[in-house]
DNA sequence: GCGTCTATGTTTAGATA
DNA sequence: GTATCTAAACATAGACG
């Protein structure tokens, strides 16, 4: 016997479920690609896999979906070259500007999405009940990664917007015990906006063994970035 | 003859392409649902359909995917009831707060995504070359819809954050000709952040026949909202 | 646990109404 | 354009190494 009709319910058996997951995810991704190519349409899928720390996103580089905007951006100049500065082309110009602004927002959104997914993944991993010290530490170093990236960006001169302000903020420190005390900031609070009571949320996670914390920590962050449009 | 091997390339024939699109989209959505139920996993697909003004999102209510966070939020209180205010539960508390902040951000992101999609859809529709006065007007009323929604929210007392400031901003007016002149604001510029040169981008689209513009305009906005998490 | 195989269930291209 | 039909193409459950 090879195959019976699929019972559309949660597969209880762990290994069978994982096998099915892998197969069907692959199939799904293929279908997405096919739909895109066959019909010339932008399509994207996100799967919050319990088997990977980060969600699967397809296509791997969703920014490809932005070709339309890019194409559009190139248009107005051609229109303008005719020196036909009528109302329509004027609006085109305006929209182009707005599209540029939009790109900026998208960049910001990416960062927020990353934060969101970071939380989701860590919280979802192994069920809610099982969120112990290990997971908290994982969360801590993931946050540290994001933190470093942001600090780097601030240093690189993108001090406009929230960046500069964040750099001046004083951080509340939560010491998880042991280890060398490191003072770091929590710029996420800035992104998230202040609470309704005006309270500032700042966090720091210190690990007991944080001496070599700066080594070998980039992979996840890079994966993350790759998964989301960068 | 019934079927030949699919040629994985853009289908030139318009009607054939649309037919394939409909069939395959349906199949894709089914597959997503199956993957979710069979493997107990959150999955979501977005398809930027050229045949509908708004993108297809599946599952129709992606906020269901947030059950994990919701569940998590309920946990810390139980831990705390034991008055065991150790480091771990303290951190849990902190994370809960952060998760609340996160929800706020997600709401903001939804709005930004809506703006993004709005642009994308309208720009993609009918190809870039075909973006004429008709499309510009469509964009105009779509923007008006968003605008009304925001104004309403501002009036309802959510004056914290950007809302209040935006309400005071003066708008640059682009008159598309004819019609009654209406003074309105462009809060999107606020969302998008100011330009690198500190320039403010403000837009207004006036239609020739804008007398009954306030009627029959809610469907799209509602659809949009429903499609994205609300 | 993973990759490969293959019989069968499922999807869908093309035809037709 | 939409709805239904049908057989070929395709995806994949279960078995095996």
Short mmCIF file of C-alpha atoms (C1' of nucleotides) in Angstrom, two decimals:
data_model
loop_
_atom_site.label_atom_id
_atom_site.label_comp_id
_atom_site.label_asym_id
_atom_site.label_seq_id
_atom_site.Cartn_x
_atom_site.Cartn_y
_atom_site.Cartn_z
CA UNK A 1 0.00 0.00 0.00
CA UNK A 2 1.41 3.35 -0.96
CA UNK A 3 -1.06 6.10 -0.36
CA UNK A 4 -4.40 6.84 1.20
CA UNK A 5 -6.55 9.92 0.92
CA UNK A 6 -5.13 12.71 3.08
CA UNK A 7 -7.00 13.36 6.28
CA UNK A 8 -7.00 17.14 6.56
CA UNK A 9 -6.12 17.41 10.22
CA UNK A 10 -3.08 18.02 12.36
CA UNK A 11 -0.63 15.15 12.00
CA UNK A 12 -0.01 13.81 15.48
CA UNK A 13 3.15 11.85 14.68
CA UNK A 14 6.09 14.21 15.02
CA UNK A 15 8.41 12.79 12.40
CA UNK A 16 5.63 12.24 9.90
CA UNK A 17 4.52 15.82 10.40
CA UNK A 18 7.99 17.15 9.82
CA UNK A 19 8.38 15.07 6.68
CA UNK A 20 5.07 16.29 5.33
CA UNK A 21 5.99 19.83 6.24
CA UNK A 22 9.21 19.70 4.28
CA UNK A 23 7.62 18.17 1.23
CA UNK A 24 4.64 20.45 1.16
CA UNK A 25 6.62 23.60 1.84
CA UNK A 26 8.80 22.76 -1.13
CA UNK A 27 5.73 22.22 -3.26
CA UNK A 28 4.21 25.47 -2.08
CA UNK A 29 7.29 27.46 -2.95
CA UNK A 30 7.34 25.89 -6.40
CA UNK A 31 3.69 26.82 -6.91
CA UNK A 32 4.36 30.40 -5.90
CA UNK A 33 7.21 30.67 -8.37
CA UNK A 34 5.10 29.14 -11.11
CA UNK A 35 2.19 31.48 -10.49
CA UNK A 36 4.56 34.44 -10.63
CA UNK A 37 6.24 33.44 -13.86
CA UNK A 38 3.19 32.10 -15.67
CA UNK A 39 0.98 35.06 -14.88
CA UNK A 40 3.56 37.82 -14.47
CA UNK A 41 2.41 38.56 -10.97
CA UNK A 42 4.14 39.37 -7.70
CA UNK A 43 3.48 36.75 -5.09
CA UNK A 44 5.01 35.99 -1.74
CA UNK A 45 4.62 33.41 1.00
CA UNK A 46 5.72 33.37 4.61
CA UNK A 47 5.86 30.18 6.67
CA UNK A 48 6.63 30.27 10.36
CA UNK A 49 8.49 27.01 10.55
CA UNK A 50 8.94 25.45 13.98
CA UNK A 51 11.96 23.61 12.60
CA UNK A 52 13.96 26.70 11.80
CA UNK A 53 14.69 29.70 14.01
CA UNK A 54 13.59 32.04 11.23
CA UNK A 55 10.49 32.01 9.08
CA UNK A 56 10.72 30.84 5.50
CA UNK A 57 10.00 33.60 3.06
CA UNK A 58 9.46 33.10 -0.63
CA UNK A 59 10.61 34.38 -3.00
CA UNK A 60 13.92 34.61 -1.11
CA UNK A 61 14.32 38.23 -2.16
CA UNK A 62 10.88 39.82 -2.03
CA UNK A 63 12.31 43.19 -2.94
CA UNK A 64 12.29 41.86 -6.47
CA UNK A 65 8.59 42.55 -6.21
CA UNK A 66 9.42 46.20 -6.28
CA UNK A 67 10.46 46.24 -9.90
CA UNK A 68 7.26 48.06 -10.73
CA UNK A 69 8.10 50.97 -8.50
CA UNK A 70 11.65 51.08 -9.79
CA UNK A 71 10.41 51.06 -13.34
CA UNK A 72 7.94 53.75 -12.53
CA UNK A 73 10.58 55.93 -10.98
CA UNK A 74 12.48 56.03 -14.22
CA UNK A 75 9.50 57.26 -16.22
CA UNK A 76 8.88 60.86 -15.19
CA UNK A 77 12.23 62.11 -16.47
CA UNK A 78 11.39 60.98 -19.97
CA UNK A 79 8.06 62.74 -19.77
CA UNK A 80 9.72 65.85 -18.50
CA UNK A 81 12.39 65.92 -21.17
CA UNK A 82 9.67 67.17 -23.47
CA UNK A 83 9.51 70.21 -21.18
CA UNK A 84 5.81 69.51 -21.05
CA UNK A 85 5.37 70.58 -17.48
CA UNK A 86 1.64 70.13 -17.48
CA UNK A 87 -0.39 69.14 -14.49
CA UNK A 88 -0.15 65.45 -15.19
CA UNK A 89 3.60 65.29 -15.42
CA UNK A 90 3.83 67.51 -12.38
CA UNK A 91 1.83 64.98 -10.45
CA UNK A 92 3.98 62.21 -11.82
CA UNK A 93 6.98 64.02 -10.41
CA UNK A 94 5.25 64.33 -7.07
CA UNK A 95 4.38 60.68 -7.02
CA UNK A 96 7.97 59.81 -7.80
CA UNK A 97 9.05 61.79 -4.79
CA UNK A 98 6.42 60.08 -2.70
CA UNK A 99 7.70 56.73 -3.96
CA UNK A 100 11.16 57.66 -2.75
CA UNK A 101 9.74 58.50 0.63
CA UNK A 102 7.94 55.19 0.50
CA UNK A 103 11.19 53.32 0.04
CA UNK A 104 12.45 54.94 3.19
CA UNK A 105 9.40 53.80 5.09
CA UNK A 106 9.79 50.33 3.71
CA UNK A 107 13.30 50.23 5.07
CA UNK A 108 12.00 51.24 8.46
CA UNK A 109 9.23 48.68 8.21
CA UNK A 110 11.72 45.98 7.45
CA UNK A 111 13.44 46.72 10.72
CA UNK A 112 10.18 46.64 12.60
CA UNK A 113 9.16 43.43 10.93
CA UNK A 114 12.45 41.90 11.90
CA UNK A 115 11.81 42.80 15.49
CA UNK A 116 8.31 41.44 15.28
CA UNK A 117 9.40 38.18 13.76
CA UNK A 118 12.23 37.89 16.22
CA UNK A 119 9.76 37.97 19.06
CA UNK A 120 7.30 35.68 17.33
CA UNK A 121 9.88 33.07 16.53
CA UNK A 122 11.42 32.95 19.94
CA UNK A 123 8.07 32.91 21.62
CA UNK A 124 6.68 30.24 19.34
CA UNK A 125 9.70 28.01 19.54
CA UNK A 126 9.08 24.88 21.58
CA UNK A 127 5.71 26.08 22.77
CA UNK A 128 4.92 28.85 25.15
CA UNK A 129 5.36 26.84 28.32
CA UNK A 130 8.92 25.94 27.45
CA UNK A 131 10.25 29.48 27.31
CA UNK A 132 12.97 29.13 29.86
CA UNK A 133 16.31 30.71 30.62
CA UNK A 134 17.81 29.22 27.49
CA UNK A 135 15.29 30.89 25.26
CA UNK A 136 15.61 34.12 27.14
CA UNK A 137 19.33 34.04 26.55
CA UNK A 138 18.77 33.30 22.87
CA UNK A 139 16.51 36.28 22.74
CA UNK A 140 19.18 38.28 24.50
CA UNK A 141 21.88 37.60 21.99
CA UNK A 142 19.55 38.06 19.06
CA UNK A 143 18.68 41.43 20.45
CA UNK A 144 22.37 42.15 20.90
CA UNK A 145 22.86 41.38 17.24
CA UNK A 146 20.19 43.81 16.18
CA UNK A 147 21.65 46.30 18.59
CA UNK A 148 25.11 46.09 17.10
CA UNK A 149 23.74 46.51 13.63
CA UNK A 150 21.90 49.62 14.68
CA UNK A 151 24.83 51.09 16.55
CA UNK A 152 26.95 50.52 13.48
CA UNK A 153 24.45 52.28 11.31
CA UNK A 154 24.30 55.19 13.72
CA UNK A 155 28.09 55.44 13.69
CA UNK A 156 28.08 55.35 9.92
CA UNK A 157 26.34 58.66 9.89
CA UNK A 158 22.68 57.84 9.39
CA UNK A 159 22.05 60.01 12.39
CA UNK A 160 18.90 61.56 11.01
CA UNK A 161 15.51 60.50 12.34
CA UNK A 162 15.36 58.28 15.38
CA UNK A 163 18.99 57.26 15.28
CA UNK A 164 20.53 60.30 16.88
CA UNK A 165 17.98 60.57 19.62
CA UNK A 166 18.34 56.93 20.50
CA UNK A 167 22.05 57.25 20.87
CA UNK A 168 21.55 59.75 23.66
CA UNK A 169 18.96 57.73 25.57
CA UNK A 170 19.96 56.17 28.85
CA UNK A 171 19.19 52.48 29.11
CA UNK A 172 17.63 50.67 32.01
CA UNK A 173 19.75 47.67 32.78
CA UNK A 174 18.56 44.19 33.64
CA UNK A 175 21.43 42.03 34.79
CA UNK A 176 20.75 38.35 34.38
CA UNK A 177 23.39 37.63 36.96
CA UNK A 178 27.12 36.94 36.75
CA UNK A 179 29.24 38.02 33.85
CA UNK A 180 30.85 41.29 32.99
CA UNK A 181 28.44 44.18 33.10
CA UNK A 182 27.97 45.82 29.74
CA UNK A 183 26.15 49.06 29.25
CA UNK A 184 24.04 49.05 26.15
CA UNK A 185 21.01 50.77 24.78
CA UNK A 186 17.63 49.55 23.66
CA UNK A 187 16.70 51.47 20.56
CA UNK A 188 13.68 49.26 19.90
CA UNK A 189 11.73 51.23 22.45
CA UNK A 190 12.22 54.24 20.25
CA UNK A 191 10.89 52.42 17.20
CA UNK A 192 7.99 51.16 19.18
CA UNK A 193 7.03 54.59 20.37
CA UNK A 194 6.63 55.44 24.02
CA UNK A 195 3.94 53.76 26.08
CA UNK A 196 0.59 55.39 26.65
CA UNK A 197 1.78 56.36 30.12
CA UNK A 198 4.93 57.83 28.62
CA UNK A 199 7.01 55.11 30.21
CA UNK A 200 10.24 54.09 28.57
CA UNK A 201 10.88 50.42 28.00
CA UNK A 202 14.52 49.53 27.96
CA UNK A 203 16.00 46.11 28.28
CA UNK A 204 19.34 44.52 28.60
CA UNK A 205 20.13 40.87 28.67
CA UNK A 206 23.46 39.84 30.08
CA UNK A 207 24.59 36.27 29.93
CA UNK A 208 26.72 34.56 32.55
CA UNK A 209 29.35 33.78 29.95
CA UNK A 210 29.35 36.81 27.76
CA UNK A 211 33.08 37.11 27.26
CA UNK A 212 33.06 35.76 23.74
CA UNK A 213 29.71 37.14 22.88
CA UNK A 214 31.07 39.17 20.06
CA UNK A 215 32.28 36.13 18.17
CA UNK A 216 30.35 33.86 15.90
CA UNK A 217 27.12 35.75 16.32
CA UNK A 218 26.57 37.09 12.85
CA UNK A 219 25.02 34.16 11.04
CA UNK A 220 21.51 34.47 12.36
CA UNK A 221 21.40 38.20 11.86
CA UNK A 222 22.65 37.83 8.31
CA UNK A 223 20.14 35.09 7.56
CA UNK A 224 17.47 37.32 8.91
CA UNK A 225 18.53 40.22 6.80
CA UNK A 226 18.69 38.05 3.73
CA UNK A 227 15.28 36.64 4.38
CA UNK A 228 13.85 40.09 4.59
CA UNK A 229 14.59 42.13 1.52
CA UNK A 230 18.25 42.93 2.11
CA UNK B 1 -6.05 16.13 -26.59
CA UNK B 2 -6.42 17.39 -23.06
CA UNK B 3 -3.18 18.56 -21.64
CA UNK B 4 0.41 19.19 -22.55
CA UNK B 5 3.40 19.72 -20.32
CA UNK B 6 3.31 23.24 -18.87
CA UNK B 7 5.80 25.62 -20.38
CA UNK B 8 7.09 27.58 -17.42
CA UNK B 9 7.01 31.01 -18.99
CA UNK B 10 4.76 34.03 -19.07
CA UNK B 11 1.48 33.19 -20.80
CA UNK B 12 1.12 35.64 -23.66
CA UNK B 13 -2.60 35.08 -24.26
CA UNK B 14 -4.50 37.40 -21.96
CA UNK B 15 -7.59 35.33 -21.31
CA UNK B 16 -5.64 32.11 -20.96
CA UNK B 17 -3.36 33.84 -18.46
CA UNK B 18 -6.25 35.10 -16.41
CA UNK B 19 -7.87 31.66 -16.39
CA UNK B 20 -4.64 30.04 -15.25
CA UNK B 21 -4.20 32.72 -12.66
CA UNK B 22 -7.60 32.10 -11.13
CA UNK B 23 -7.16 28.35 -11.07
CA UNK B 24 -3.68 28.39 -9.68
CA UNK B 25 -4.37 31.04 -7.09
CA UNK B 26 -7.20 28.93 -5.78
CA UNK B 27 -4.91 25.92 -5.65
CA UNK B 28 -2.24 27.91 -3.87
CA UNK B 29 -4.60 29.11 -1.19
CA UNK B 30 -5.79 25.58 -0.63
CA UNK B 31 -2.21 24.39 -0.27
CA UNK B 32 -1.47 27.08 2.27
CA UNK B 33 -4.47 26.11 4.35
CA UNK B 34 -3.50 22.45 4.14
CA UNK B 35 0.07 23.11 5.22
CA UNK B 36 -1.21 25.12 8.17
CA UNK B 37 -3.68 22.54 9.38
CA UNK B 38 -1.61 19.44 8.68
CA UNK B 39 1.54 20.75 10.31
CA UNK B 40 0.12 23.22 12.82
CA UNK B 41 2.10 26.06 11.37
CA UNK B 42 1.37 29.70 10.60
CA UNK B 43 1.60 30.43 6.90
CA UNK B 44 0.53 33.33 4.76
CA UNK B 45 0.58 34.24 1.09
CA UNK B 46 0.20 37.56 -0.67
CA UNK B 47 -0.58 37.80 -4.37
CA UNK B 48 -0.55 41.12 -6.15
CA UNK B 49 -3.31 40.40 -8.57
CA UNK B 50 -3.55 42.65 -11.62
CA UNK B 51 -7.21 41.71 -11.86
CA UNK B 52 -8.23 43.13 -8.52
CA UNK B 53 -7.49 46.57 -7.10
CA UNK B 54 -6.24 44.99 -3.87
CA UNK B 55 -3.80 42.16 -3.31
CA UNK B 56 -5.07 38.76 -2.31
CA UNK B 57 -3.95 37.79 1.13
CA UNK B 58 -4.29 34.33 2.60
CA UNK B 59 -5.40 33.38 5.16
CA UNK B 60 -8.01 36.15 4.98
CA UNK B 61 -7.33 37.10 8.59
CA UNK B 62 -3.57 36.79 9.15
CA UNK B 63 -3.90 38.19 12.64
CA UNK B 64 -4.88 34.67 13.64
CA UNK B 65 -1.18 34.02 13.36
CA UNK B 66 -0.66 36.08 16.46
CA UNK B 67 -2.17 33.53 18.82
CA UNK B 68 1.28 32.73 20.11
CA UNK B 69 1.93 36.24 21.29
CA UNK B 70 -1.53 36.48 22.82
CA UNK B 71 -1.02 33.23 24.64
CA UNK B 72 2.35 34.36 25.84
CA UNK B 73 0.97 37.60 27.16
CA UNK B 74 -1.32 35.76 29.53
CA UNK B 75 1.47 33.76 31.10
CA UNK B 76 3.52 36.15 33.24
CA UNK B 77 0.68 36.97 35.62
CA UNK B 78 0.39 33.33 36.61
CA UNK B 79 4.09 33.21 37.29
CA UNK B 80 3.89 36.37 39.31
CA UNK B 81 0.96 35.21 41.41
CA UNK B 82 3.48 33.08 43.28
CA UNK B 83 5.14 36.34 44.29
CA UNK B 84 8.31 34.76 42.97
CA UNK B 85 9.79 37.97 41.63
CA UNK B 86 13.03 36.40 40.54
CA UNK B 87 15.09 37.57 37.63
CA UNK B 88 13.41 35.26 35.17
CA UNK B 89 9.85 36.35 35.90
CA UNK B 90 11.02 39.93 35.95
CA UNK B 91 12.30 39.51 32.47
CA UNK B 92 9.11 37.81 31.45
CA UNK B 93 7.26 40.85 32.65
CA UNK B 94 9.53 43.07 30.65
CA UNK B 95 9.07 41.02 27.55
CA UNK B 96 5.33 41.19 27.99
CA UNK B 97 5.56 44.95 28.06
CA UNK B 98 7.73 44.88 24.99
CA UNK B 99 5.18 42.64 23.29
CA UNK B 100 2.53 45.23 24.01
CA UNK B 101 4.72 47.87 22.45
CA UNK B 102 5.17 45.52 19.55
CA UNK B 103 1.44 45.36 18.95
CA UNK B 104 1.41 49.11 18.70
CA UNK B 105 4.16 49.03 16.12
CA UNK B 106 2.32 46.37 14.20
CA UNK B 107 -0.67 48.64 14.01
CA UNK B 108 1.53 51.41 12.66
CA UNK B 109 3.11 49.02 10.23
CA UNK B 110 -0.26 47.96 8.95
CA UNK B 111 -0.94 51.54 8.01
CA UNK B 112 2.40 51.89 6.28
CA UNK B 113 1.90 48.63 4.46
CA UNK B 114 -1.45 49.81 3.28
CA UNK B 115 0.15 52.90 1.84
CA UNK B 116 2.85 50.82 0.23
CA UNK B 117 0.38 48.41 -1.31
CA UNK B 118 -1.81 51.22 -2.45
CA UNK B 119 1.05 52.65 -4.45
CA UNK B 120 2.19 49.29 -5.74
CA UNK B 121 -1.25 48.28 -6.91
CA UNK B 122 -2.03 51.47 -8.66
CA UNK B 123 1.37 51.64 -10.28
CA UNK B 124 1.27 48.05 -11.40
CA UNK B 125 -2.23 48.19 -12.74
CA UNK B 126 -2.32 48.08 -16.49
CA UNK B 127 1.42 48.49 -16.82
CA UNK B 128 3.52 51.49 -16.12
CA UNK B 129 2.97 53.14 -19.45
CA UNK B 130 -0.78 53.21 -18.95
CA UNK B 131 -0.76 55.32 -15.81
CA UNK B 132 -2.91 58.15 -17.05
CA UNK B 133 -5.32 60.62 -15.62
CA UNK B 134 -7.78 57.86 -14.80
CA UNK B 135 -5.29 56.06 -12.63
CA UNK B 136 -4.21 59.26 -11.02
CA UNK B 137 -7.78 59.98 -10.09
CA UNK B 138 -8.18 56.47 -8.72
CA UNK B 139 -5.12 57.08 -6.63
CA UNK B 140 -6.62 60.34 -5.54
CA UNK B 141 -9.78 58.86 -4.18
CA UNK B 142 -7.99 55.98 -2.59
CA UNK B 143 -5.82 58.48 -0.82
CA UNK B 144 -8.90 60.40 0.19
CA UNK B 145 -10.27 57.23 1.74
CA UNK B 146 -7.19 56.70 3.80
CA UNK B 147 -7.27 60.35 4.72
CA UNK B 148 -10.82 60.20 5.99
CA UNK B 149 -10.03 57.16 8.05
CA UNK B 150 -7.11 58.92 9.63
CA UNK B 151 -8.99 62.14 10.27
CA UNK B 152 -11.71 60.11 11.93
CA UNK B 153 -9.19 58.39 14.12
CA UNK B 154 -7.66 61.72 15.05
CA UNK B 155 -11.08 63.08 15.98
CA UNK B 156 -11.78 60.02 18.04
CA UNK B 157 -9.07 61.05 20.42
CA UNK B 158 -6.04 59.05 19.32
CA UNK B 159 -4.20 62.33 19.25
CA UNK B 160 -0.99 60.92 20.65
CA UNK B 161 1.99 60.39 18.38
CA UNK B 162 1.94 61.77 14.86
CA UNK B 163 -1.78 62.41 14.74
CA UNK B 164 -1.90 65.74 16.48
CA UNK B 165 1.05 67.22 14.69
CA UNK B 166 -0.27 66.19 11.31
CA UNK B 167 -3.57 67.87 11.92
CA UNK B 168 -1.77 71.19 12.22
CA UNK B 169 0.33 70.82 9.07
CA UNK B 170 -0.51 72.98 6.10
CA UNK B 171 -0.89 71.10 2.84
CA UNK B 172 0.51 71.99 -0.53
CA UNK B 173 -2.30 71.82 -3.04
CA UNK B 174 -2.19 70.34 -6.52
CA UNK B 175 -5.33 71.14 -8.41
CA UNK B 176 -6.04 68.75 -11.24
CA UNK B 177 -8.30 71.31 -12.83
CA UNK B 178 -12.00 72.07 -12.51
CA UNK B 179 -14.07 71.14 -9.54
CA UNK B 180 -14.59 72.67 -6.17
CA UNK B 181 -11.36 73.38 -4.33
CA UNK B 182 -11.03 71.34 -1.17
CA UNK B 183 -8.39 71.92 1.43
CA UNK B 184 -7.05 68.70 2.84
CA UNK B 185 -3.94 67.40 4.49
CA UNK B 186 -1.47 64.73 3.54
CA UNK B 187 -0.55 62.81 6.64
CA UNK B 188 1.38 60.21 4.72
CA UNK B 189 4.30 62.55 4.49
CA UNK B 190 4.45 62.46 8.25
CA UNK B 191 4.50 58.67 8.28
CA UNK B 192 7.15 58.63 5.67
CA UNK B 193 9.41 60.91 7.63
CA UNK B 194 10.74 64.15 6.25
CA UNK B 195 13.01 64.12 3.22
CA UNK B 196 16.75 64.16 3.59
CA UNK B 197 16.70 67.81 2.61
CA UNK B 198 14.00 68.47 5.19
CA UNK B 199 11.51 69.09 2.41
CA UNK B 200 7.88 68.32 3.07
CA UNK B 201 5.98 66.30 0.50
CA UNK B 202 2.31 67.09 0.44
CA UNK B 203 -0.16 66.14 -2.22
CA UNK B 204 -3.71 66.76 -3.05
CA UNK B 205 -5.70 65.27 -5.87
CA UNK B 206 -8.83 67.10 -6.91
CA UNK B 207 -11.21 65.57 -9.37
CA UNK B 208 -13.35 67.45 -11.80
CA UNK B 209 -16.50 65.93 -10.39
CA UNK B 210 -15.88 65.72 -6.72
CA UNK B 211 -19.26 66.73 -5.46
CA UNK B 212 -20.39 63.27 -4.47
CA UNK B 213 -16.99 62.09 -3.51
CA UNK B 214 -18.04 61.31 0.00
CA UNK B 215 -20.52 58.67 -1.06
CA UNK B 216 -19.97 55.07 -1.87
CA UNK B 217 -16.28 55.21 -1.17
CA UNK B 218 -15.92 52.97 1.83
CA UNK B 219 -15.84 49.51 0.33
CA UNK B 220 -12.26 49.55 -0.86
CA UNK B 221 -10.93 50.94 2.38
CA UNK B 222 -12.82 48.34 4.36
CA UNK B 223 -11.63 45.54 2.12
CA UNK B 224 -8.14 46.81 2.53
CA UNK B 225 -8.42 46.90 6.27
CA UNK B 226 -9.88 43.42 6.34
CA UNK B 227 -7.16 42.11 4.13
CA UNK B 228 -4.56 43.43 6.50
CA UNK B 229 -5.05 42.12 9.99
CA UNK B 230 -8.04 44.17 11.05
"C1'" DG C 1 17.06 11.68 11.30
"C1'" DC C 2 17.54 12.18 5.50
"C1'" DG C 3 17.11 11.16 0.37
"C1'" DT C 4 14.99 8.20 -3.10
"C1'" DC C 5 11.33 5.62 -5.12
"C1'" DT C 6 6.67 4.91 -6.97
"C1'" DA C 7 1.71 4.14 -6.84
"C1'" DT C 8 -1.94 6.87 -6.15
"C1'" DG C 9 -4.48 11.19 -4.96
"C1'" DT C 10 -4.74 15.86 -6.45
"C1'" DT C 11 -4.31 19.71 -9.57
"C1'" DT C 12 -5.19 21.80 -13.65
"C1'" DA C 13 -4.79 22.63 -19.18
"C1'" DG C 14 -7.57 22.43 -22.66
"C1'" DA C 15 -12.02 21.58 -24.43
"C1'" DT C 16 -16.76 22.33 -24.34
"C1'" DA C 17 -21.43 24.48 -22.97
"C1'" DG D 1 -16.43 36.43 -19.53
"C1'" DT D 2 -17.88 31.90 -16.12
"C1'" DA D 3 -18.83 26.88 -14.93
"C1'" DT D 4 -18.19 22.19 -15.56
"C1'" DC D 5 -15.68 18.20 -17.48
"C1'" DT D 6 -11.81 14.97 -18.16
"C1'" DA D 7 -7.46 12.97 -18.81
"C1'" DA D 8 -2.56 14.11 -18.42
"C1'" DA D 9 0.65 16.16 -15.50
"C1'" DC D 10 1.99 16.84 -11.11
"C1'" DA D 11 2.59 16.37 -6.01
"C1'" DT D 12 3.31 13.52 -2.41
"C1'" DA D 13 2.19 9.48 1.39
"C1'" DG D 14 4.15 5.69 2.68
"C1'" DA D 15 7.85 2.43 2.24
"C1'" DC D 16 12.62 1.52 2.05
"C1'" DG D 17 17.84 1.95 2.49
#
